[in-house]
């Protein structure tokens, strides 16, 4: 093996170890007693090994209900984001006018606006509509995450020849049929990429749900806060709870990873 390739391999291994190290800490400490964690965070559980953290964390998190709330919010938000963003990107990409360019620039500009700058007025507005709760949160996610999704879809649609639209139109298809039957199926890699990015953001979000959701609709990240009190921190239960929380995202990523790189690559081509 040449020195150049060897150095790349070594660098890749070092980066992989660096990336996997937090997962090692999370998993190993989730099987330790509190004494084991404070004795040594880096070591394997050894004599401090226990599996009781998981049932305790499961009960403390009210896992079934909080998991269901997280699942409903994430799934509905991601479905709406993927489909609505793809339609918006298709309309902007195929409409060659200054107005379309200006609207696209507006969406891109919105990506740099931090949530904290609109947090107080937005929650003050939606806080008056208590009946919205979970559905209001989904609507907010649609607004906040649409900019990035439209930007990615727009780049991917730009790589699809407009001759497909023209051919379908000559066969009698309207604009909606062209999008639904031809364009959207071709966007599968990018749709999966957009879905993964938004799933990670929405599933792990704490700040926005904490401002909107009532206690009976708490998601997993909100329930996780119960492990961190003012005077005590239950790290053993928090590690077990975090492990339970990331399992669904990891499973989805494993089934969709073959589309992700392809989708990102297509989105970079215009």
XYZ file of N, CA and C in Angstrom:
810
model
N 0.837 -1.200 0.000
C 0.000 0.000 0.000
C 0.876 1.255 0.000
N 0.547 2.202 -0.882
C 1.319 3.430 -0.971
C 1.142 4.268 0.289
N 2.141 5.125 0.533
C 2.109 5.947 1.746
C 0.889 6.865 1.776
N 0.526 7.401 0.600
C -0.631 8.291 0.549
C -1.903 7.589 0.940
N -2.124 6.378 0.396
C -3.318 5.613 0.723
C -3.301 5.160 2.176
N -2.104 4.787 2.660
C -1.992 4.355 4.058
C -2.353 5.484 5.008
N -1.889 6.684 4.704
C -2.210 7.826 5.579
C -3.707 8.126 5.564
N -4.355 7.946 4.407
C -5.808 8.167 4.319
C -6.551 7.127 5.148
N -6.091 5.863 5.078
C -6.715 4.789 5.857
C -6.568 5.060 7.352
N -5.372 5.458 7.765
C -5.134 5.745 9.185
C -5.997 6.919 9.646
N -6.067 7.948 8.805
C -6.897 9.101 9.146
C -8.367 8.701 9.253
N -8.830 7.830 8.327
C -10.211 7.352 8.374
C -10.503 6.567 9.641
N -9.547 5.730 10.048
C -9.721 4.945 11.281
C -9.792 5.861 12.497
N -8.908 6.858 12.533
C -8.903 7.794 13.658
C -10.215 8.581 13.734
N -10.718 9.006 12.581
C -11.994 9.730 12.562
C -13.146 8.826 12.985
N -13.100 7.550 12.557
C -14.155 6.607 12.947
C -14.148 6.379 14.458
N -12.944 6.237 15.026
C -12.841 6.046 16.483
C -13.346 7.282 17.213
N -12.963 8.460 16.704
C -13.411 9.705 17.328
C -14.925 9.830 17.268
N -15.539 9.417 16.155
C -16.989 9.518 15.982
C -17.717 8.492 16.837
N -17.141 7.297 16.987
C -17.809 6.232 17.734
C -17.591 6.333 19.242
N -16.611 7.122 19.664
C -16.280 7.189 21.087
C -17.457 7.645 21.946
N -18.223 8.688 21.562
C -19.396 9.059 22.386
C -20.419 7.928 22.510
N -20.583 7.138 21.431
C -21.518 6.019 21.502
C -21.011 4.944 22.463
N -19.705 4.753 22.500
C -19.137 3.815 23.460
C -19.405 4.272 24.888
N -19.186 5.571 25.152
C -19.451 6.105 26.489
C -20.920 5.944 26.862
N -21.797 6.235 25.919
C -23.231 6.135 26.178
C -23.633 4.705 26.506
N -23.203 3.771 25.671
C -23.622 2.374 25.839
C -22.998 1.735 27.063
N -21.703 1.953 27.280
C -21.036 1.317 28.417
C -21.562 1.845 29.744
N -21.795 3.158 29.831
C -22.279 3.731 31.090
C -23.753 3.454 31.346
N -24.495 3.077 30.295
C -25.902 2.728 30.494
C -26.053 1.402 31.231
N -24.978 0.608 31.289
C -25.011 -0.678 32.006
C -24.265 -0.618 33.334
N -23.961 0.582 33.805
C -23.250 0.730 35.071
C -24.173 1.226 36.171
N -23.820 0.901 37.379
C -24.495 1.482 38.537
C -23.996 2.922 38.712
N -24.695 3.742 39.511
C -24.192 5.111 39.743
C -22.767 5.124 40.279
N -22.462 4.187 41.178
C -21.101 4.118 41.716
C -20.105 3.802 40.619
N -20.497 2.916 39.689
C -19.600 2.558 38.597
C -19.300 3.728 37.683
N -20.293 4.575 37.446
C -20.076 5.737 36.586
C -19.127 6.725 37.241
N -19.314 6.982 38.528
C -18.450 7.946 39.211
C -17.070 7.376 39.485
N -16.956 6.042 39.526
C -15.637 5.424 39.704
C -14.792 5.606 38.455
N -15.365 5.289 37.278
C -14.645 5.457 36.020
C -15.647 5.537 34.878
N -15.634 6.640 34.188
C -16.542 6.814 33.062
C -16.050 6.054 31.837
N -14.737 5.930 31.680
C -14.173 5.378 30.456
C -14.124 3.859 30.435
N -14.049 3.232 31.610
C -13.898 1.776 31.652
C -15.194 1.063 31.287
N -15.056 -0.210 30.923
C -16.216 -1.070 30.720
C -16.912 -1.317 32.054
N -18.190 -1.740 32.044
C -18.935 -1.889 33.315
C -18.253 -2.795 34.332
N -17.733 -3.942 33.883
C -17.046 -4.853 34.798
C -17.921 -5.283 35.957
N -17.422 -5.117 37.171
C -18.155 -5.550 38.362
C -19.354 -4.649 38.662
N -19.432 -3.495 38.002
C -20.562 -2.587 38.206
C -21.682 -2.817 37.194
N -21.606 -3.907 36.448
C -22.583 -4.186 35.394
C -23.982 -4.406 35.973
N -24.989 -3.807 35.334
C -26.388 -3.996 35.714
C -27.275 -3.687 34.516
N -28.388 -4.400 34.426
C -29.359 -4.113 33.363
C -30.612 -3.443 33.924
N -30.594 -3.173 35.206
C -31.785 -2.573 35.834
C -32.014 -1.126 35.407
N -30.979 -0.492 34.847
C -31.153 0.896 34.395
C -32.223 1.014 33.320
N -32.303 0.020 32.451
C -33.223 0.104 31.326
C -34.691 0.022 31.744
N -35.088 -0.962 32.564
C -36.490 -0.933 33.005
C -36.836 0.290 33.850
N -35.875 0.763 34.668
C -36.130 1.964 35.463
C -36.304 3.192 34.565
N -35.429 3.323 33.568
C -35.542 4.451 32.633
C -36.820 4.347 31.818
N -37.195 3.146 31.450
C -38.421 2.915 30.681
C -39.642 3.419 31.444
N -39.680 3.112 32.728
C -40.801 3.552 33.564
C -40.755 5.056 33.810
N -39.560 5.574 34.098
C -39.439 6.995 34.422
C -39.774 7.886 33.232
N -39.473 7.401 32.032
C -39.736 8.184 30.823
C -41.185 8.100 30.363
N -41.962 7.182 30.988
C -43.296 6.870 30.440
C -43.121 6.578 28.949
N -42.246 5.626 28.684
C -41.658 5.480 27.353
C -42.696 5.288 26.258
N -43.711 4.475 26.496
C -44.682 4.205 25.437
C -45.409 5.474 24.996
N -45.875 6.261 25.966
C -46.619 7.470 25.611
C -45.708 8.532 25.008
N -44.532 8.743 25.609
C -43.617 9.756 25.069
C -43.067 9.336 23.713
N -42.840 8.032 23.535
C -42.398 7.533 22.232
C -43.484 7.752 21.177
N -44.722 7.508 21.548
C -45.830 7.705 20.611
C -45.963 9.176 20.221
N -45.820 10.071 21.193
C -45.887 11.500 20.889
C -44.751 11.914 19.951
N -43.531 11.459 20.246
C -42.398 11.769 19.382
C -42.603 11.203 17.987
N -43.140 9.986 17.923
C -43.339 9.332 16.628
C -44.377 10.071 15.787
N -45.501 10.437 16.405
C -46.556 11.147 15.666
C -46.040 12.480 15.136
N -45.386 13.246 16.004
C -44.873 14.559 15.599
C -43.838 14.418 14.491
N -42.918 13.485 14.653
C -41.838 13.330 13.675
C -42.354 12.826 12.338
N -43.181 11.782 12.348
C -43.649 11.179 11.101
C -44.505 12.154 10.296
N -45.479 12.788 10.949
C -46.347 13.720 10.225
C -45.555 14.918 9.720
N -44.671 15.445 10.558
C -43.862 16.599 10.147
C -42.990 16.257 8.945
N -42.347 15.088 8.977
C -41.430 14.713 7.896
C -42.197 14.441 6.605
N -43.343 13.776 6.688
C -44.145 13.523 5.481
C -44.573 14.828 4.833
N -45.062 15.767 5.649
C -45.468 17.066 5.115
C -44.280 17.836 4.543
N -43.149 17.786 5.236
C -41.968 18.500 4.772
C -41.475 17.953 3.441
N -41.410 16.632 3.321
C -40.904 16.022 2.086
C -41.812 16.364 0.915
N -43.118 16.155 1.079
C -44.032 16.332 -0.046
C -44.225 17.813 -0.397
N -44.458 18.641 0.606
C -44.678 20.068 0.340
C -43.415 20.748 -0.184
N -42.264 20.394 0.372
C -41.013 21.001 -0.085
C -40.682 20.576 -1.508
N -40.956 19.307 -1.833
C -40.712 18.838 -3.200
C -41.606 19.581 -4.192
N -42.876 19.782 -3.836
C -43.774 20.517 -4.724
C -43.321 21.966 -4.892
N -42.949 22.605 -3.786
C -42.498 23.996 -3.866
C -41.226 24.117 -4.694
N -40.291 23.190 -4.481
C -39.039 23.223 -5.240
C -39.281 22.990 -6.722
N -40.207 22.108 -7.051
C -40.541 21.844 -8.461
C -41.130 23.087 -9.117
N -42.025 23.755 -8.416
C -42.623 24.973 -8.963
C -41.578 26.066 -9.156
N -40.677 26.219 -8.206
C -39.651 27.255 -8.306
C -38.626 26.930 -9.387
N -38.275 25.659 -9.512
C -37.264 25.267 -10.482
C -37.772 25.363 -11.922
N -39.018 24.984 -12.132
C -39.539 24.949 -13.498
C -40.107 26.301 -13.962
N -40.312 27.212 -13.041
C -40.836 28.534 -13.400
C -39.659 29.497 -13.516
N -39.209 29.769 -14.727
C -38.021 30.593 -14.952
C -38.407 32.069 -14.987
N -38.493 32.645 -13.817
C -38.835 34.064 -13.724
C -38.087 34.687 -12.555
N -38.049 36.009 -12.558
C -37.389 36.709 -11.458
C -38.110 36.477 -10.131
N -39.436 36.342 -10.201
C -40.199 36.111 -8.976
C -39.799 34.786 -8.331
N -39.649 33.729 -9.151
C -39.231 32.425 -8.617
C -37.847 32.512 -7.999
N -36.927 33.209 -8.666
C -35.577 33.368 -8.124
C -35.595 34.143 -6.812
N -36.456 35.146 -6.746
C -36.551 35.947 -5.521
C -37.124 35.128 -4.365
N -38.147 34.314 -4.675
C -38.746 33.469 -3.627
C -37.737 32.443 -3.132
N -36.989 31.834 -4.073
C -35.970 30.863 -3.673
C -34.902 31.527 -2.808
N -34.491 32.730 -3.181
C -33.510 33.472 -2.379
C -34.063 33.783 -0.995
N -35.354 34.043 -0.917
C -35.997 34.304 0.373
C -35.949 33.063 1.260
N -36.216 31.888 0.675
C -36.137 30.641 1.439
C -34.709 30.384 1.917
N -33.741 30.609 1.036
C -32.348 30.387 1.413
C -31.930 31.357 2.518
N -32.386 32.589 2.417
C -32.054 33.584 3.449
C -32.655 33.208 4.799
N -33.829 32.582 4.760
C -34.486 32.189 6.012
C -33.692 31.145 6.777
N -32.791 30.426 6.088
C -31.994 29.392 6.742
C -31.031 29.963 7.767
N -30.671 31.234 7.626
C -29.688 31.832 8.539
C -30.348 32.523 9.731
N -31.678 32.543 9.758
C -32.379 33.178 10.883
C -32.431 32.199 12.059
N -31.827 32.531 13.186
C -31.858 31.616 14.331
C -33.246 31.542 14.963
N -33.580 30.359 15.455
C -34.893 30.176 16.072
C -35.084 31.088 17.274
N -34.004 31.329 18.019
C -34.115 32.130 19.239
C -34.611 33.549 18.958
N -34.363 34.061 17.737
C -34.764 35.427 17.431
C -36.278 35.572 17.258
N -36.957 34.473 16.947
C -38.419 34.532 16.768
C -39.151 33.695 17.818
N -38.408 33.169 18.765
C -38.971 32.241 19.743
C -40.065 32.890 20.591
N -39.778 34.052 21.152
C -40.727 34.676 22.077
C -42.006 35.138 21.370
N -41.925 35.903 20.277
C -43.187 36.303 19.625
C -43.991 35.134 19.074
N -43.296 34.081 18.592
C -44.019 32.952 18.036
C -44.775 32.182 19.112
N -44.111 31.906 20.220
C -44.773 31.178 21.302
C -45.872 32.028 21.937
N -45.689 33.347 21.950
C -46.745 34.219 22.474
C -47.985 34.141 21.595
N -47.775 34.032 20.293
C -48.891 33.951 19.353
C -49.594 32.604 19.457
N -48.823 31.513 19.406
C -49.425 30.188 19.428
C -49.849 29.775 20.833
N -49.279 30.423 21.849
C -49.663 30.078 23.210
C -51.112 30.407 23.510
N -51.692 31.323 22.734
C -53.091 31.693 22.931
C -54.037 30.637 22.369
N -53.496 29.773 21.503
C -54.330 28.739 20.880
C -53.959 27.402 21.515
N -54.462 27.146 22.689
C -54.089 25.957 23.436
C -54.544 24.668 22.748
N -55.597 24.763 21.934
C -56.115 23.554 21.291
C -55.144 22.990 20.259
N -54.194 23.816 19.775
C -53.279 23.339 18.739
C -52.300 22.305 19.296
N -51.570 22.672 20.336
C -50.617 21.791 20.985
C -49.725 21.076 19.985
N -49.888 19.753 19.888
C -49.048 18.927 19.029
C -49.153 19.338 17.560
N -50.360 19.676 17.112
C -50.560 20.048 15.712
C -49.966 21.413 15.413
N -49.986 22.297 16.378
C -49.305 23.575 16.203
C -47.800 23.392 16.086
N -47.250 22.445 16.863
C -45.818 22.151 16.795
C -45.443 21.619 15.416
N -46.271 20.738 14.869
C -46.021 20.191 13.528
C -46.019 21.314 12.497
N -46.970 22.241 12.620
C -47.039 23.383 11.709
C -45.774 24.237 11.816
N -45.265 24.427 13.035
C -44.035 25.200 13.215
C -42.847 24.514 12.567
N -42.755 23.189 12.732
C -41.652 22.457 12.103
C -41.710 22.587 10.581
N -42.914 22.577 10.036
C -43.073 22.730 8.590
C -42.519 24.076 8.135
N -42.746 25.098 8.919
C -42.242 26.415 8.559
C -40.740 26.549 8.752
N -40.225 26.063 9.865
C -38.808 26.245 10.167
C -37.896 25.373 9.303
N -38.309 24.169 8.964
C -37.437 23.228 8.255
C -37.656 23.224 6.752
N -38.640 23.975 6.260
C -38.942 23.943 4.833
C -37.819 24.556 4.001
N -37.135 25.556 4.510
C -36.123 26.258 3.711
C -35.017 25.318 3.255
N -34.432 24.581 4.188
C -33.365 23.644 3.839
C -33.875 22.555 2.907
N -35.071 22.051 3.170
C -35.634 20.982 2.348
C -35.875 21.457 0.917
N -36.429 22.644 0.758
C -36.675 23.189 -0.581
C -35.360 23.418 -1.313
N -34.367 23.912 -0.597
C -33.055 24.142 -1.205
C -32.456 22.846 -1.745
N -32.535 21.764 -0.977
C -31.998 20.481 -1.411
C -32.791 19.913 -2.593
N -34.108 19.974 -2.497
C -34.944 19.464 -3.586
C -34.733 20.263 -4.873
N -34.573 21.563 -4.736
C -34.417 22.403 -5.913
C -33.164 22.028 -6.700
N -32.080 21.746 -5.997
C -30.862 21.319 -6.670
C -31.013 19.978 -7.353
N -31.748 19.063 -6.705
C -31.954 17.747 -7.293
C -32.865 17.812 -8.519
N -33.920 18.601 -8.462
C -34.836 18.738 -9.600
C -34.130 19.405 -10.777
N -33.170 20.276 -10.486
C -32.426 20.929 -11.552
C -31.646 19.961 -12.418
N -31.330 18.783 -11.877
C -30.592 17.785 -12.652
C -31.507 16.902 -13.494
N -32.820 17.073 -13.385
C -33.791 16.304 -14.178
C -34.166 17.115 -15.408
N -34.025 16.511 -16.560
C -34.271 17.216 -17.812
C -35.732 17.659 -17.929
N -35.924 18.877 -18.413
C -37.274 19.399 -18.598
C -37.976 18.734 -19.786
N -37.220 17.996 -20.587
C -37.845 17.297 -21.713
C -38.820 16.231 -21.236
N -38.603 15.721 -20.023
C -39.558 14.757 -19.453
C -40.905 15.430 -19.213
N -40.882 16.654 -18.702
C -42.122 17.395 -18.489
C -42.835 17.641 -19.823
N -42.055 18.036 -20.828
C -42.641 18.345 -22.127
C -43.242 17.104 -22.779
N -42.539 15.962 -22.644
C -43.053 14.722 -23.222
C -44.355 14.303 -22.552
N -44.401 14.412 -21.225
C -45.616 14.052 -20.496
C -46.761 14.995 -20.834
N -46.448 16.284 -21.001
C -47.485 17.257 -21.358
C -48.062 16.964 -22.739
N -47.213 16.519 -23.650
C -47.690 16.163 -24.994
C -48.608 14.947 -24.963
N -48.436 14.105 -23.950
C -49.299 12.935 -23.791
C -50.589 13.266 -23.053
N -50.759 14.510 -22.663
C -51.996 14.938 -22.028
C -51.938 15.064 -20.527
N -50.755 14.910 -19.920
C -50.631 15.011 -18.464
C -50.596 16.477 -18.045
N -51.279 16.797 -16.953
C -51.204 18.152 -16.417
C -50.002 18.277 -15.481
N -49.801 19.470 -14.961
C -48.607 19.722 -14.129
C -48.586 18.844 -12.878
N -49.729 18.650 -12.239
C -49.799 17.814 -11.046
C -49.456 16.357 -11.370
N -49.948 15.834 -12.464
C -49.655 14.457 -12.864
C -48.183 14.276 -13.210
N -47.605 15.291 -13.851
C -46.176 15.221 -14.176
C -45.349 15.126 -12.894
N -45.706 15.965 -11.921
C -44.953 15.934 -10.657
C -45.156 14.614 -9.921
N -46.408 14.193 -9.773
C -46.711 13.017 -8.946
C -46.226 11.704 -9.567
N -46.328 11.564 -10.879
C -46.032 10.282 -11.518
C -44.630 10.199 -12.119
N -43.989 11.343 -12.374
C -42.680 11.312 -13.029
C -41.591 11.908 -12.142
N -41.788 13.155 -11.720
C -40.727 13.868 -11.002
C -40.528 13.326 -9.590
N -41.615 13.233 -8.825
C -41.477 12.836 -7.419
C -40.874 11.441 -7.252
N -41.250 10.430 -8.058
C -40.569 9.131 -7.926
C -39.069 9.194 -8.213
N -38.646 10.096 -9.081
C -37.225 10.243 -9.379
C -36.460 10.933 -8.254
N -37.185 11.534 -7.326
C -36.560 12.241 -6.207
C -36.402 11.367 -4.970
N -36.571 10.049 -5.119
C -36.522 9.160 -3.950
C -35.235 9.301 -3.140
N -34.033 9.289 -3.772
C -32.812 9.458 -2.958
C -32.799 10.764 -2.176
N -33.197 11.855 -2.836
C -33.212 13.142 -2.134
C -34.309 13.171 -1.079
N -35.441 12.542 -1.340
C -36.523 12.492 -0.345
C -36.057 11.781 0.919
N -35.322 10.687 0.755
C -34.796 9.969 1.916
C -33.782 10.823 2.658
N -32.924 11.521 1.918
C -31.938 12.404 2.553
C -32.612 13.501 3.365
N -33.603 14.151 2.762
C -34.348 15.199 3.465
C -35.064 14.619 4.681
N -35.625 13.414 4.526
C -36.321 12.768 5.647
C -35.367 12.488 6.798
N -34.185 11.962 6.499
C -33.219 11.642 7.558
C -32.783 12.901 8.289
N -32.455 13.950 7.545
C -32.020 15.197 8.174
C -33.095 15.756 9.099
N -34.334 15.731 8.636
C -35.420 16.290 9.445
C -35.803 15.378 10.606
N -35.702 14.073 10.421
C -35.993 13.146 11.518
C -35.037 13.387 12.679
N -33.750 13.517 12.362
C -32.767 13.757 13.423
C -33.046 15.071 14.138
N -33.358 16.119 13.368
C -33.626 17.427 13.971
C -34.884 17.418 14.836
N -35.953 16.839 14.312
C -37.242 16.891 15.017
C -37.271 15.906 16.177
N -36.755 14.715 15.985
C -36.784 13.695 17.041
C -36.005 14.143 18.273
N -34.880 14.832 18.052
C -34.016 15.228 19.168
C -34.305 16.623 19.700
N -35.254 17.326 19.107
C -35.500 18.715 19.502
C -36.068 18.797 20.918
N -35.524 19.722 21.674
C -36.005 19.945 23.045
C -36.633 21.327 23.212
N -35.985 22.354 22.666
C -36.383 23.733 22.963
C -37.793 24.048 22.490
N -38.088 23.813 21.214
C -39.401 24.180 20.692
C -40.536 23.391 21.344
N -40.445 22.051 21.492
C -41.518 21.338 22.200
C -41.702 21.794 23.642
N -40.597 22.179 24.296
C -40.717 22.627 25.695
C -41.515 23.913 25.810
N -41.578 24.698 24.740
C -42.321 25.950 24.752
C -43.780 25.782 24.347
N -44.101 24.669 23.684
C -45.415 24.503 23.077
C -46.249 23.412 23.721
N -45.625 22.273 24.031
C -46.392 21.102 24.435
C -46.777 21.129 25.909
N -47.994 20.704 26.229
C -48.374 20.498 27.640
C -47.738 19.207 28.154
N -47.756 19.026 29.457
C -47.062 17.895 30.062
C -47.593 16.551 29.575
N -48.887 16.460 29.302
C -49.454 15.174 28.874
C -49.060 14.804 27.453
N -48.397 15.713 26.725
C -47.951 15.421 25.363
C -46.431 15.493 25.235
N -45.717 15.350 26.344
C -44.257 15.446 26.330
C -43.652 14.377 25.419
N -42.591 14.775 24.706
C -41.831 13.849 23.874
C -40.689 13.258 24.695
N -39.924 12.357 24.076
C -38.827 11.702 24.794
C -37.781 12.705 25.287
N -37.302 13.673 24.463
C -36.323 14.638 24.994
C -36.837 15.437 26.184
N -38.121 15.760 26.202
C -38.671 16.492 27.344
C -38.722 15.616 28.588
N -39.107 14.365 28.421
C -39.136 13.446 29.560
C -37.717 13.184 30.082
N -36.734 13.231 29.181
C -35.352 12.977 29.587
C -34.854 14.012 30.589
N -35.423 15.194 30.549
C -35.007 16.261 31.456
C -35.301 15.907 32.911
N -36.212 14.962 33.123
C -36.560 14.567 34.495
C -35.368 13.949 35.231
N -34.390 13.440 34.484
C -33.226 12.809 35.115
C -32.211 13.819 35.631
N -32.389 15.091 35.307
C -31.412 16.107 35.683
C -32.081 17.126 36.595
N -32.013 16.844 37.893
C -32.608 17.732 38.877
C -31.650 18.825 39.293
N -32.121 19.677 40.213
C -31.299 20.794 40.667
C -30.124 20.325 41.514
N -30.334 19.249 42.296
C -29.304 18.797 43.217
C -28.725 17.430 42.855
N -29.439 16.640 42.097
C -28.953 15.304 41.710
C -29.137 15.099 40.214
N -28.250 14.312 39.647
C -28.326 13.948 38.238
C -28.206 12.431 38.122
N -29.233 11.810 37.596
C -29.276 10.355 37.489
C -28.650 9.929 36.156
N -27.328 9.932 36.122
C -26.632 9.661 34.873
C -26.869 8.241 34.381
N -26.994 7.292 35.280
C -27.184 5.897 34.863
C -28.510 5.732 34.131
N -29.559 6.396 34.622
C -30.860 6.319 33.950
C -30.872 7.171 32.682
N -30.179 8.293 32.711
C -30.123 9.153 31.525
C -29.431 8.439 30.374
N -28.352 7.727 30.666
C -27.641 6.988 29.610
C -28.517 5.894 29.023
N -29.225 5.188 29.880
C -30.123 4.136 29.394
C -31.270 4.740 28.583
N -31.820 5.860 29.056
C -32.904 6.513 28.336
C -32.462 7.047 26.984
N -31.266 7.626 26.929
C -30.740 8.122 25.653
C -30.521 6.987 24.667
N -30.059 5.857 25.166
C -29.873 4.689 24.294
C -31.201 4.238 23.709
N -32.236 4.190 24.532
C -33.560 3.826 24.030
C -34.067 4.841 23.010
N -33.735 6.117 23.231
C -34.257 7.176 22.370
C -33.633 7.174 20.987
N -32.354 6.789 20.886
C -31.681 6.869 19.583
C -31.859 5.604 18.745
N -32.367 4.535 19.337
C -32.520 3.276 18.594
C -33.410 3.441 17.357
N -34.598 4.092 17.443
C -35.436 4.231 16.231
C -34.742 4.983 15.104
N -33.991 6.037 15.432
C -33.301 6.811 14.399
C -32.212 5.969 13.744
N -31.482 5.206 14.541
C -30.422 4.350 13.996
C -31.010 3.292 13.072
N -32.129 2.699 13.469
C -32.771 1.676 12.626
C -33.201 2.277 11.291
N -33.822 3.456 11.330
C -34.241 4.106 10.086
C -33.030 4.432 9.218
N -31.953 4.897 9.828
C -30.751 5.246 9.071
C -30.146 4.009 8.417
N -30.125 2.884 9.104
C -29.548 1.660 8.551
C -30.299 1.199 7.305
N -31.617 1.370 7.297
C -32.411 0.936 6.149
C -32.353 1.937 4.989
N -31.970 3.168 5.265
C -32.024 4.196 4.225
C -30.666 4.741 3.825
N -29.580 4.209 4.390
C -28.264 4.809 4.176
C -27.812 4.754 2.714
N -28.279 3.749 1.942
C -27.835 3.644 0.552
C -28.347 4.798 -0.298
N -29.412 5.471 0.163
C -29.950 6.593 -0.591
C -29.329 7.930 -0.201
N -28.720 7.986 0.969
C -28.347 9.287 1.528
C -27.235 9.959 0.729
N -26.130 9.234 0.485
C -25.021 9.828 -0.261
C -25.455 10.169 -1.674
N -26.240 9.285 -2.280
C -26.737 9.555 -3.633
C -27.612 10.802 -3.650
N -28.444 10.948 -2.645
C -29.327 12.110 -2.587
C -28.555 13.401 -2.391
N -27.543 13.391 -1.506
C -26.737 14.585 -1.271
C -25.966 14.953 -2.523
N -25.425 13.944 -3.235
C -24.686 14.189 -4.467
C -25.575 14.800 -5.533
N -26.796 14.254 -5.668
C -27.722 14.802 -6.659
C -28.125 16.228 -6.310
N -28.280 16.499 -5.013
C -28.662 17.842 -4.594
C -27.586 18.879 -4.836
N -26.335 18.412 -4.989
C -25.239 19.343 -5.239
C -25.111 19.689 -6.715
N -25.842 18.955 -7.566
C -25.748 19.186 -9.002
C -26.929 20.033 -9.447
N -26.654 21.038 -10.168
C -27.722 21.915 -10.648
C -27.649 21.995 -12.167
